Amino acid sequence: MIDIKIKNVRKNFFTVKRGKVEALKGIDLEIPAGKFFVLLGPSGCGKSTLLNIIAGIEKPSEGEIYFGEKLVASSNKKIFLSPKERDVAMVFQSYALYPHLSVYDNIAFPLKIAKLDKNKIDRKVNWAADILEIESLLGAKPGELSGGQRQRVALGRAIVREPNLLLLDEPLSNLDALLRITMRSELRSIQRKLELTTIYVTHDQTEAMSLGDKIAVLKDGVVQQIGTPEEIYNDPINLFVAKFIGSPPMNILDGKLAEKINDKLNFLKDKNINDVVAGIRPEKINIVKKDEGVINGKLKMTGPPGGEPLYYLEAEGNEILAKSSEIGNIKENDEVGLKFGKDDLLIFDREN
Amino acid sequence: MREDEIIKLLKAVGVIFLLIFCLFPFLWMIFISVNKNPDFLSPQSEFVLTFKNYFEVATSNKFHLWDYLVNSLVVSIASAILATFFASLSAYSITRLRFPGRIVIPLILLGFSMFPQIAIVGYLFGMITDFGWLNTYAALIFPYITLGLPLALWIMLSYFSQLSTELDKAALIDGASRLQILFKVILPLSLPALFSTFMLTLIYSFNEFLFALMLTTDYHGRTIPVGIALFEGLHGQIPWGYIMAAAVIAVIPVLLLIALFQKYIIQGLTEGAVKG
Ligand SMILES: Nc1ncnc2c1ncn2[C@@H]1O[C@H](COP(=O)(O)OP(=O)(O)OP(=O)(O)O)[C@@H](O)[C@H]1O
Ligand SMILES: [Mg+2]
């Protein structure tokens, strides 16, 4: 168990075609010891780059990284420890198992490199295989395994060393939906059992919300918000985070409608109404009879059959999703009321 | 259906033409080697089957056939192994490490390989003489490594560049050094490319004539192409029968090696070329 501090880390790539690419633009993070920390963000926002820098595969262009009290990377002091010296383990999106080695040898690989004696290696490999329930696969080659099995082997190779820090780069994205959910909870329970400081990269907000003790939301190489899943869900700091988190996504109402509903806006005297929007989560909205809610709207569509009901509405030019209805039998094009607490409305600056 | 048949016919004709084109000289060689009155160029007066040429070439001491063959095998296997080894090392660093000039080095090497051999042979002779290597294996092994390296490097480059770098990263994380990564992960996965590189450089060295002619003086260092070319007949005649018999014998070890590795070689060549 170890805590990680990342101070003002920047990373620039220089490419022939695109010139200078600023992948990370000054990242500050503190990852608490023994916790499950999630880096969440859309594709291309720099998650893998940050993870590689923490691992010691890439050098930061600027900034410092501490493992506990130890400085492991610093651009000024020209310090850069290798992954080996940092004692980190990592699971890759593609698993990156060694195709020519058996499952046993894959898991044993880091131990053999570390020159542990045979008995010890054997004990550790069996311990990891036992936790991950892959004892019966130890003789197989990676090519013979299913996606879920490969994933476990990759995880086995990572935990067998009992590392300082476990890094996971979208390890579940190649699995089918069902397996992803089971692996998610397994991953979580293994992490708890071993109390491993873990950094988990994903672009899937559901995954982030269900796994993370803490989440950092990234966009274009900048940290947008750091917090527990609840904080990020209930109190998103800007429109990007608000829209990125939550499924179905948050409703966005334009400034004029927001002002009509919520007198909070009256206090934002220096803001032009056109510069702000309001957000409200679909589950905070209840459909009631016309004129009984805060605003009126029209039902466009319901769906999906069988699943949890979802109501697609329109109110004063805004598309709105709602999750519950007091009216038993509503049809498309019915005029209805939308009821919600005015405090559930969140105000954001409009983004370009 | 008609189109199918035409394609089939074209394929058959193509294959037959190719076979005749490639095999004819070889068959002609065998034909002359078993003829009692061998003459390479003039029409054969009569054909009388005999294995005398083979017997004499293989047993008579004056031909030194087995010395030449052993020299050839030692020189070409040693240079092929070393060229493949150095090519792997450089291809790994060029594809995996960032250092200035890694793009131009393979191009420069390619440029060197277009340099006519004859232009350097005089200087090379002087150098090898100064080293005191004349008529030794070293005199041929080192030049052959140089000759084989560009081709070897390019094959290994195209193969390594298509192996995912995630494996390298994984091994780095697992604590392996760059050399350990090369030997424990990358090379075991590159056996097809290694085999084809090895075979191609080996064949190149096995057939090389000019350097072997200049840098060796007798059967202690001479390789088989030169050895055979310098066979002497009675009264200054060219002993075609012996030459052809010796050539047929010399082809056998290479043929055996190719048969052994054929599966890997073809795989290696196409894999390097198609996906890269
Ligand atoms: N080696 C590199 N050379 C040049 N640019 C790079 C390199 N690696 C990453 N980048 C750029 O840096 C940015 C961030 O890339 P990164 O791989 O970290 O994104 P990501 O958040 O992991 O995306 P994804 O979810 O798709 O994996 C991208 O614009 C990418 O093109
Ligand atoms: Mg990524």
XYZ file of C-alpha atoms and ligand atoms in Angstrom:
660
model
C 0.000 0.000 0.000
C 1.319 3.325 -1.036
C -0.113 6.709 -1.918
C 0.733 8.476 -5.152
C 1.128 12.202 -5.732
C 1.159 13.702 -9.191
C 2.274 17.309 -9.424
C 1.714 19.455 -12.478
C 2.503 16.693 -14.955
C 2.584 17.683 -18.607
C 3.261 15.567 -21.645
C 3.933 16.748 -25.153
C 4.386 14.454 -28.107
C 6.129 15.659 -31.207
C 4.902 14.089 -34.386
C 5.776 14.681 -37.993
C 2.213 15.142 -39.159
C 0.461 16.821 -36.251
C 3.404 18.754 -34.845
C 3.281 19.252 -31.084
C 0.508 17.297 -29.371
C -0.243 18.359 -25.814
C -1.578 15.131 -24.360
C -1.473 16.258 -20.696
C -1.700 19.900 -19.704
C -0.747 20.069 -16.050
C -2.229 17.203 -14.058
C -2.430 17.357 -10.244
C -3.718 14.276 -8.475
C -3.418 12.539 -5.136
C -4.216 8.864 -5.066
C -4.861 7.618 -1.526
C -3.196 4.407 -0.361
C -5.193 1.222 -0.727
C -7.985 2.886 -2.653
C -9.520 2.205 -6.027
C -8.957 5.330 -8.101
C -10.577 5.722 -11.514
C -9.375 7.929 -14.376
C -12.421 8.597 -16.481
C -12.642 10.466 -19.760
C -13.523 10.243 -23.435
C -11.231 8.661 -26.004
C -8.055 10.622 -26.645
C -8.183 12.681 -23.446
C -4.828 11.375 -22.249
C -5.771 8.618 -19.799
C -3.380 6.025 -21.162
C -0.617 8.598 -21.427
C -1.033 9.509 -17.763
C -1.099 5.854 -16.757
C 2.047 5.126 -18.769
C 3.786 8.054 -17.088
C 2.802 6.784 -13.653
C 4.021 3.312 -14.639
C 7.365 4.596 -15.863
C 6.903 3.585 -19.496
C 6.781 7.227 -20.625
C 8.690 10.221 -19.320
C 6.721 13.306 -18.298
C 7.707 16.453 -20.216
C 7.221 18.410 -17.022
C 6.185 17.776 -13.432
C 6.871 15.375 -10.596
C 5.531 12.076 -9.351
C 5.874 10.755 -5.811
C 5.316 7.198 -4.625
C 4.798 7.756 -0.923
C 7.708 10.012 0.029
C 9.874 8.829 -2.819
C 10.311 10.967 -5.910
C 10.069 8.590 -8.872
C 9.922 11.078 -11.740
C 10.935 14.704 -12.023
C 11.672 16.628 -15.167
C 13.691 19.298 -13.333
C 15.832 16.982 -11.249
C 16.226 14.553 -14.147
C 14.911 11.684 -12.097
C 13.168 8.845 -13.856
C 12.792 5.449 -12.199
C 12.028 2.400 -14.329
C 8.809 0.418 -13.829
C 10.908 -2.196 -12.074
C 12.243 0.300 -9.543
C 8.757 1.682 -8.988
C 7.424 -1.828 -8.434
C 4.210 -1.328 -10.377
C 2.081 -3.911 -12.131
C -0.153 -3.195 -15.075
C -2.949 -4.851 -17.007
C -3.273 -3.724 -20.614
C -6.381 -3.329 -22.712
C -5.130 -6.018 -25.068
C -3.931 -8.075 -22.053
C -0.533 -8.373 -23.730
C -0.029 -11.973 -22.638
C 3.104 -13.643 -23.965
C 1.663 -15.876 -26.703
C 4.526 -18.372 -26.683
C 4.328 -19.054 -22.945
C 1.813 -21.150 -21.015
C -0.522 -19.510 -18.524
C 1.736 -20.711 -15.721
C 4.817 -19.189 -17.345
C 2.966 -15.977 -18.123
C 2.084 -15.516 -14.468
C 5.536 -16.645 -13.382
C 7.314 -14.315 -15.832
C 7.834 -11.320 -13.490
C 8.948 -13.671 -10.706
C 11.458 -15.424 -12.949
C 12.831 -12.059 -14.051
C 13.187 -11.188 -10.369
C 15.089 -14.490 -9.966
C 12.954 -15.949 -7.199
C 13.612 -19.591 -6.435
C 11.465 -22.265 -8.036
C 9.469 -23.266 -4.960
C 8.580 -19.715 -4.143
C 7.505 -19.047 -7.718
C 5.384 -22.148 -7.658
C 3.705 -21.136 -4.423
C 2.966 -17.621 -5.628
C 1.634 -18.664 -9.023
C -0.707 -21.130 -7.359
C -1.813 -18.493 -4.878
C -2.725 -16.090 -7.711
C -4.352 -18.838 -9.766
C -6.406 -19.802 -6.729
C -7.690 -16.257 -6.161
C -8.607 -15.894 -9.812
C -9.925 -19.454 -10.147
C -7.745 -20.360 -13.105
C -5.909 -23.377 -11.623
C -7.233 -25.615 -14.383
C -5.870 -23.337 -17.104
C -2.242 -23.220 -15.978
C -1.071 -25.558 -18.759
C -2.875 -23.770 -21.595
C -1.432 -21.241 -24.039
C -3.100 -17.779 -24.191
C -4.345 -18.512 -27.719
C -6.606 -21.248 -26.374
C -8.343 -19.025 -23.825
C -11.544 -17.003 -23.952
C -11.492 -13.249 -23.409
C -12.549 -13.519 -19.789
C -9.939 -16.168 -19.066
C -7.195 -14.102 -20.679
C -8.271 -11.160 -18.604
C -7.854 -13.221 -15.449
C -4.428 -14.426 -16.505
C -3.345 -10.832 -17.151
C -4.630 -9.906 -13.721
C -2.830 -12.895 -12.246
C 0.456 -11.771 -13.763
C -0.136 -8.358 -12.215
C -1.061 -9.375 -8.665
C 1.403 -12.256 -8.323
C 4.176 -9.800 -7.485
C 2.105 -8.090 -4.810
C 3.110 -4.736 -6.275
C 3.098 -1.252 -4.740
C 0.592 -0.112 -7.261
C -1.764 -1.801 -9.698
C -2.511 -0.017 -12.964
C -5.367 -1.096 -15.196
C -5.887 0.356 -18.685
C -9.437 -0.405 -19.803
C -9.034 -4.046 -18.845
C -12.680 -4.933 -19.345
C -13.421 -3.239 -22.642
C -12.859 -6.359 -24.738
C -15.375 -8.439 -22.805
C -19.067 -8.899 -23.526
C -21.556 -6.963 -21.406
C -22.442 -9.746 -18.996
C -18.877 -10.852 -18.321
C -17.881 -7.241 -17.846
C -20.310 -6.892 -14.972
C -19.159 -10.056 -13.200
C -15.490 -9.223 -13.748
C -16.125 -5.751 -12.385
C -17.288 -7.017 -9.024
C -14.562 -9.642 -8.927
C -11.928 -7.036 -9.614
C -13.328 -4.902 -6.846
C -13.331 -7.729 -4.303
C -9.787 -8.789 -5.190
C -8.606 -5.206 -4.817
C -10.283 -4.989 -1.408
C -8.873 -8.313 -0.282
C -5.307 -7.375 -1.228
C -5.748 -3.706 -0.285
C -3.865 -2.717 -3.415
C -3.589 0.916 -4.403
C -5.215 0.767 -7.814
C -5.551 3.178 -10.711
C -8.143 2.181 -13.239
C -8.563 3.822 -16.632
C -11.884 3.741 -18.432
C -14.085 5.777 -20.746
C -17.178 3.982 -19.437
C -18.839 6.120 -16.777
C -20.988 3.233 -15.456
C -17.832 1.266 -14.806
C -16.233 4.250 -13.109
C -19.238 4.872 -10.903
C -19.570 1.272 -9.773
C -15.847 0.620 -9.185
C -14.232 3.793 -7.942
C -13.619 4.959 -4.409
C -12.630 8.150 -6.129
C -12.894 9.343 -9.701
C -10.952 11.918 -11.663
C -12.707 13.098 -14.805
C -10.333 14.095 -17.615
C -10.930 16.019 -20.814
C -8.319 17.107 -23.359
C -5.472 16.508 -20.946
C -7.019 18.531 -18.122
C -8.572 17.218 -14.892
C -12.137 18.504 -14.726
C -13.218 17.176 -11.351
C -12.024 14.824 -8.628
C -14.419 13.285 -6.168
C -16.343 10.266 -4.980
C -18.888 8.845 -7.424
C -21.675 10.514 -5.426
C -20.017 13.915 -5.490
C -19.432 13.734 -9.189
C -22.908 12.507 -9.904
C -24.783 14.915 -7.648
C -22.575 17.936 -7.978
C -20.816 17.999 -11.341
C -18.532 20.968 -11.613
C -19.261 21.842 -15.233
C -21.443 20.972 -18.168
C -18.932 18.472 -19.576
C -18.889 16.389 -16.389
C -22.657 16.701 -16.059
C -23.227 15.352 -19.547
C -20.516 12.704 -19.352
C -21.737 11.114 -16.113
C -25.054 9.330 -15.799
C -27.061 7.020 -17.986
C -29.463 8.069 -19.369
C -27.682 11.389 -19.608
C -28.656 14.567 -17.795
C -31.300 16.828 -19.386
C -30.010 20.176 -20.525
C -32.409 23.138 -20.529
C -31.505 26.419 -22.124
C -31.004 29.548 -20.055
C -34.371 31.159 -20.782
C -36.321 28.165 -19.561
C -34.001 27.801 -16.618
C -34.565 31.367 -15.566
C -38.308 30.932 -15.723
C -38.155 27.902 -13.443
C -35.437 28.809 -11.048
C -35.043 32.173 -9.367
C -31.452 31.286 -8.465
C -30.598 32.667 -11.838
C -31.744 36.099 -10.785
C -28.738 36.263 -8.536
C -26.352 35.629 -11.373
C -26.756 39.245 -12.397
C -23.502 39.450 -14.329
C -24.411 36.504 -16.524
C -26.255 36.738 -19.738
C -29.098 34.237 -19.885
C -27.750 32.942 -23.162
C -24.461 32.040 -21.502
C -25.925 29.549 -19.053
C -27.837 26.296 -19.180
C -29.499 24.179 -16.515
C -29.196 20.449 -16.023
C -31.522 18.038 -14.346
C -31.206 14.269 -14.002
C -33.964 12.190 -15.614
C -34.767 10.380 -12.359
C -35.536 13.678 -10.608
C -38.400 14.367 -12.976
C -41.862 12.965 -12.382
C -44.581 13.224 -15.010
C -47.857 14.587 -13.638
C -51.098 16.003 -15.047
C -50.902 19.131 -17.144
C -50.378 22.361 -15.148
C -49.611 20.420 -11.945
C -45.840 20.384 -12.511
C -43.203 23.078 -12.738
C -43.451 23.282 -16.500
C -45.620 21.726 -19.150
C -44.429 19.468 -21.906
C -45.524 17.036 -24.556
C -44.805 13.297 -24.645
C -42.957 12.319 -27.823
C -42.141 8.696 -27.238
C -41.862 6.036 -24.564
C -39.560 3.105 -24.389
C -38.072 0.656 -24.342
C -40.662 -2.131 -23.985
C -39.859 -4.474 -21.136
C -37.078 -2.408 -19.621
C -37.325 0.416 -17.143
C -39.685 2.992 -18.613
C -38.202 6.098 -20.221
C -40.250 9.069 -21.353
C -39.019 11.327 -24.136
C -40.654 14.751 -23.805
C -40.413 18.191 -25.261
C -40.853 21.432 -23.359
C -40.386 24.855 -24.895
C -37.906 23.584 -27.462
C -35.898 21.476 -25.010
C -35.716 17.703 -25.231
C -36.264 16.126 -21.846
C -35.966 12.588 -20.561
C -37.943 11.463 -17.537
C -37.927 8.180 -15.699
C -41.185 8.076 -13.807
C -44.801 8.973 -14.309
C -47.776 9.353 -11.965
C -50.141 9.071 -14.859
C -51.015 5.461 -15.519
C -51.822 5.565 -19.156
C -50.207 8.286 -21.232
C -49.967 8.309 -24.970
C -47.753 10.052 -27.445
C -48.558 13.733 -27.997
C -50.359 14.002 -24.623
C -49.839 17.305 -22.859
C -48.416 16.642 -19.393
C -46.775 18.460 -16.504
C -43.179 17.906 -15.344
C -42.647 17.992 -11.601
C -39.275 18.319 -9.875
C -37.669 20.142 -6.999
C -36.279 23.462 -8.071
C -33.101 22.668 -6.128
C -32.487 19.672 -8.367
C -31.785 22.102 -11.165
C -28.042 22.679 -11.637
C -26.777 25.794 -13.389
C -23.731 25.651 -15.696
C -21.864 27.951 -17.991
C -22.676 27.115 -21.555
C -19.747 25.585 -23.421
C -18.766 26.131 -26.973
C -17.319 -22.037 -66.375
C -15.353 -21.056 -69.472
C -13.580 -18.327 -67.606
C -12.686 -20.784 -64.863
C -11.193 -23.130 -67.387
C -9.140 -20.399 -68.978
C -7.780 -19.357 -65.617
C -6.963 -22.957 -64.831
C -5.186 -23.361 -68.155
C -3.223 -20.143 -67.676
C -2.170 -21.266 -64.222
C -1.040 -24.625 -65.518
C 0.916 -23.087 -68.378
C 2.476 -20.557 -66.029
C 3.528 -23.176 -63.536
C 4.947 -25.455 -66.222
C 6.868 -22.609 -67.813
C 8.258 -21.557 -64.441
C 9.253 -25.118 -63.593
C 11.034 -25.661 -66.895
C 12.670 -22.269 -66.716
C 14.013 -22.861 -63.210
C 14.661 -26.558 -63.345
C 16.108 -26.904 -66.824
C 19.636 -25.765 -65.975
C 19.579 -28.029 -62.968
C 18.367 -31.012 -64.962
C 20.930 -30.246 -67.665
C 23.563 -30.224 -64.928
C 22.504 -33.651 -63.699
C 22.304 -34.903 -67.260
C 25.879 -33.865 -68.033
C 27.170 -35.126 -64.717
C 26.100 -38.687 -65.494
C 27.277 -38.681 -69.108
C 30.355 -40.568 -70.099
C 31.436 -37.985 -72.704
C 30.388 -34.794 -71.031
C 30.423 -31.595 -73.001
C 28.548 -28.605 -71.806
C 27.946 -26.788 -75.049
C 28.352 -28.938 -78.136
C 25.583 -31.390 -79.058
C 25.975 -34.749 -77.359
C 27.255 -37.393 -79.740
C 25.969 -40.275 -77.672
C 24.687 -40.679 -74.157
C 26.251 -43.330 -71.981
C 25.154 -43.465 -68.366
C 27.936 -43.447 -65.815
C 28.490 -42.494 -62.188
C 32.242 -42.282 -62.633
C 32.270 -38.494 -62.309
C 30.535 -38.639 -58.931
C 32.775 -41.410 -57.721
C 35.985 -39.668 -58.685
C 34.986 -36.241 -57.447
C 33.930 -37.679 -54.116
C 36.892 -39.949 -53.525
C 39.919 -38.499 -55.278
C 42.112 -36.342 -53.067
C 43.092 -33.940 -55.778
C 39.594 -32.426 -55.968
C 39.270 -31.509 -52.247
C 35.497 -31.534 -52.721
C 34.793 -32.281 -49.064
C 37.225 -29.616 -47.881
C 35.467 -27.034 -50.027
C 32.053 -28.143 -48.840
C 33.033 -27.983 -45.179
C 34.607 -24.544 -45.713
C 31.467 -23.330 -47.433
C 29.172 -24.629 -44.730
C 31.273 -23.230 -41.881
C 31.652 -19.826 -43.504
C 28.057 -19.435 -44.621
C 26.447 -20.813 -41.442
C 28.679 -18.678 -39.225
C 28.087 -15.521 -41.238
C 24.341 -16.192 -41.493
C 24.025 -16.716 -37.724
C 26.008 -13.576 -36.957
C 24.210 -11.459 -39.570
C 20.832 -12.610 -38.243
C 21.910 -11.913 -34.681
C 23.176 -8.403 -35.383
C 20.166 -7.684 -37.579
C 17.853 -8.676 -34.691
C 19.665 -6.422 -32.257
C 19.583 -3.437 -34.577
C 16.034 -4.044 -35.770
C 14.904 -4.200 -32.144
C 16.537 -0.943 -31.209
C 15.369 0.790 -34.371
C 11.752 -0.275 -33.881
C 11.612 0.094 -30.088
C 14.025 2.739 -28.860
C 14.002 6.419 -29.686
C 17.389 7.695 -30.812
C 18.464 10.135 -33.487
C 19.075 8.637 -36.900
C 16.989 5.543 -36.440
C 15.071 6.309 -39.628
C 18.116 6.911 -41.826
C 20.286 4.010 -40.669
C 18.330 1.328 -42.548
C 18.297 3.537 -45.639
C 22.029 4.107 -45.506
C 22.541 0.387 -45.130
C 20.320 -0.221 -48.128
C 22.465 2.247 -50.054
C 25.604 0.346 -49.107
C 24.126 -2.900 -50.325
C 23.816 -1.378 -53.802
C 27.534 -0.640 -53.884
C 29.161 -2.866 -56.522
C 31.214 -5.577 -54.835
C 33.941 -5.373 -57.434
C 34.669 -1.777 -56.468
C 35.831 -2.683 -52.972
C 37.497 -5.992 -53.591
C 40.956 -4.494 -54.098
C 40.873 -2.578 -50.851
C 39.339 -5.516 -49.030
C 42.167 -7.724 -50.243
C 44.718 -5.312 -48.837
C 42.921 -5.110 -45.522
C 42.516 -8.868 -45.117
C 46.189 -9.342 -46.003
C 47.185 -6.798 -43.353
C 45.094 -8.658 -40.807
C 46.878 -11.844 -41.819
C 43.524 -13.472 -42.510
C 44.117 -14.477 -46.107
C 42.885 -18.000 -46.810
C 41.154 -18.294 -43.402
C 37.471 -18.526 -42.504
C 37.569 -15.058 -40.946
C 38.529 -13.578 -44.329
C 35.119 -14.571 -45.686
C 32.904 -14.561 -42.585
C 33.303 -10.859 -41.851
C 32.717 -9.581 -45.409
C 29.740 -11.941 -45.721
C 28.178 -10.547 -42.544
C 28.446 -7.094 -44.091
C 26.923 -8.287 -47.339
C 24.045 -10.092 -45.647
C 23.253 -7.464 -43.032
C 21.146 -5.011 -45.116
C 18.779 -7.711 -46.310
C 18.689 -9.306 -42.853
C 17.990 -5.981 -41.185
C 15.137 -5.142 -43.529
C 13.426 -8.478 -43.023
C 13.744 -8.212 -39.247
C 12.601 -4.574 -39.309
C 9.421 -5.328 -41.170
C 8.698 -8.213 -38.828
C 9.422 -6.405 -35.573
C 7.524 -3.297 -36.570
C 4.332 -5.289 -36.832
C 4.707 -6.945 -33.424
C 2.627 -4.937 -30.959
C 4.689 -2.793 -28.602
C 2.267 -3.653 -25.795
C 4.213 -6.864 -25.268
C 7.370 -4.804 -24.784
C 5.599 -2.562 -22.322
C 4.198 -5.535 -20.452
C 7.645 -7.082 -20.163
C 9.131 -3.756 -19.114
C 6.528 -3.545 -16.356
C 7.324 -7.125 -15.389
C 10.848 -5.933 -14.712
C 12.633 -7.239 -17.799
C 15.564 -5.350 -19.306
C 15.606 -4.514 -23.003
C 17.877 -7.460 -23.758
C 15.696 -9.791 -21.724
C 12.675 -8.541 -23.653
C 14.438 -9.250 -26.939
C 15.548 -12.747 -25.988
C 12.615 -13.933 -23.892
C 9.693 -12.332 -25.676
C 10.433 -10.906 -29.105
C 12.796 -13.489 -30.605
C 10.712 -16.524 -29.605
C 7.813 -14.853 -31.412
C 9.946 -14.117 -34.467
C 11.079 -17.636 -35.368
C 9.660 -17.439 -38.928
C 11.510 -14.187 -39.623
C 14.663 -15.565 -38.007
C 14.541 -18.701 -40.160
C 14.011 -16.808 -43.392
C 16.692 -14.280 -42.591
C 19.075 -17.061 -41.679
C 18.362 -19.055 -44.838
C 18.551 -16.114 -47.233
C 21.849 -14.850 -45.851
C 23.163 -18.397 -45.767
C 22.340 -19.000 -49.430
C 23.864 -15.669 -50.339
C 27.144 -16.528 -48.620
C 27.085 -20.074 -49.932
C 26.921 -18.843 -53.520
C 29.240 -15.857 -53.234
C 32.087 -16.072 -55.724
C 34.104 -12.890 -56.124
C 35.300 -12.391 -52.546
C 35.899 -16.093 -52.110
C 38.028 -16.105 -55.245
C 40.123 -13.138 -54.133
C 40.528 -13.883 -50.441
C 41.345 -17.589 -50.449
C 44.258 -19.391 -52.024
C 43.767 -23.112 -51.566
C 41.543 -25.803 -50.095
C 42.168 -24.578 -46.527
C 39.961 -21.584 -47.088
C 38.388 -21.940 -50.512
C 34.634 -22.342 -50.756
C 32.802 -24.617 -53.094
C 31.817 -22.227 -55.943
C 35.439 -21.180 -56.352
C 36.747 -24.671 -55.787
C 34.568 -26.113 -58.507
C 35.325 -23.321 -60.929
C 39.022 -24.012 -60.573
C 38.807 -27.743 -61.256
C 41.525 -28.666 -63.703
C 41.184 -31.150 -66.487
C 43.768 -32.970 -68.583
C 45.453 -30.958 -71.326
C 43.723 -27.776 -70.229
C 40.262 -29.086 -71.087
C 37.368 -28.026 -68.952
C 36.254 -31.108 -66.984
C 32.496 -30.569 -67.311
C 31.610 -33.953 -65.885
C 33.451 -33.348 -62.616
C 32.233 -29.789 -62.353
C 28.613 -30.781 -62.758
C 28.873 -33.744 -60.405
C 30.486 -31.586 -57.726
C 27.878 -28.875 -58.222
C 25.058 -31.375 -57.767
C 26.643 -32.657 -54.552
C 27.122 -29.115 -53.294
C 23.470 -28.264 -53.732
C 22.317 -31.108 -51.501
C 23.059 -29.638 -48.041
C 21.379 -26.347 -48.904
C 18.419 -28.195 -50.332
C 18.140 -30.207 -47.115
C 18.206 -27.067 -44.980
C 15.541 -25.412 -47.100
C 13.339 -28.496 -46.978
C 13.696 -28.475 -43.217
C 12.735 -24.826 -42.755
C 10.540 -24.316 -45.814
C 7.324 -24.008 -43.841
C 8.746 -21.224 -41.685
C 10.504 -19.374 -44.469
C 7.432 -18.869 -46.632
C 5.396 -17.876 -43.608
C 8.091 -15.452 -42.542
C 8.425 -13.786 -45.913
C 4.727 -13.227 -46.443
C 4.084 -12.157 -42.888
C 6.787 -9.572 -43.087
C 5.665 -8.311 -46.444
C 1.882 -8.355 -46.410
C 0.913 -6.895 -43.082
C 3.784 -4.476 -42.533
N 3.247 8.122 -28.961
C 2.439 9.154 -29.275
N 2.809 10.025 -30.243
C 2.008 11.064 -30.577
N 0.839 11.327 -30.005
C 0.413 10.503 -29.039
C 1.182 9.377 -28.623
N 0.508 8.722 -27.649
C -0.628 9.419 -27.468
N -0.690 10.489 -28.286
C -1.768 11.488 -28.358
O -2.056 11.928 -27.059
C -3.446 12.060 -26.853
C -3.892 11.196 -25.696
O -3.723 9.840 -26.021
P -4.077 8.669 -25.027
O -3.688 7.373 -25.669
O -3.497 8.951 -23.709
O -5.664 8.772 -24.975
P -6.693 7.875 -24.122
O -7.412 8.778 -23.216
O -6.012 6.703 -23.536
O -7.685 7.413 -25.274
P -8.419 5.980 -25.445
O -9.582 5.982 -24.514
O -8.839 6.024 -26.879
O -7.418 4.912 -25.164
C -4.091 11.692 -28.179
O -4.353 12.878 -28.883
C -3.050 10.878 -28.872
O -3.162 11.014 -30.255
Mg -6.070 4.576 -23.864
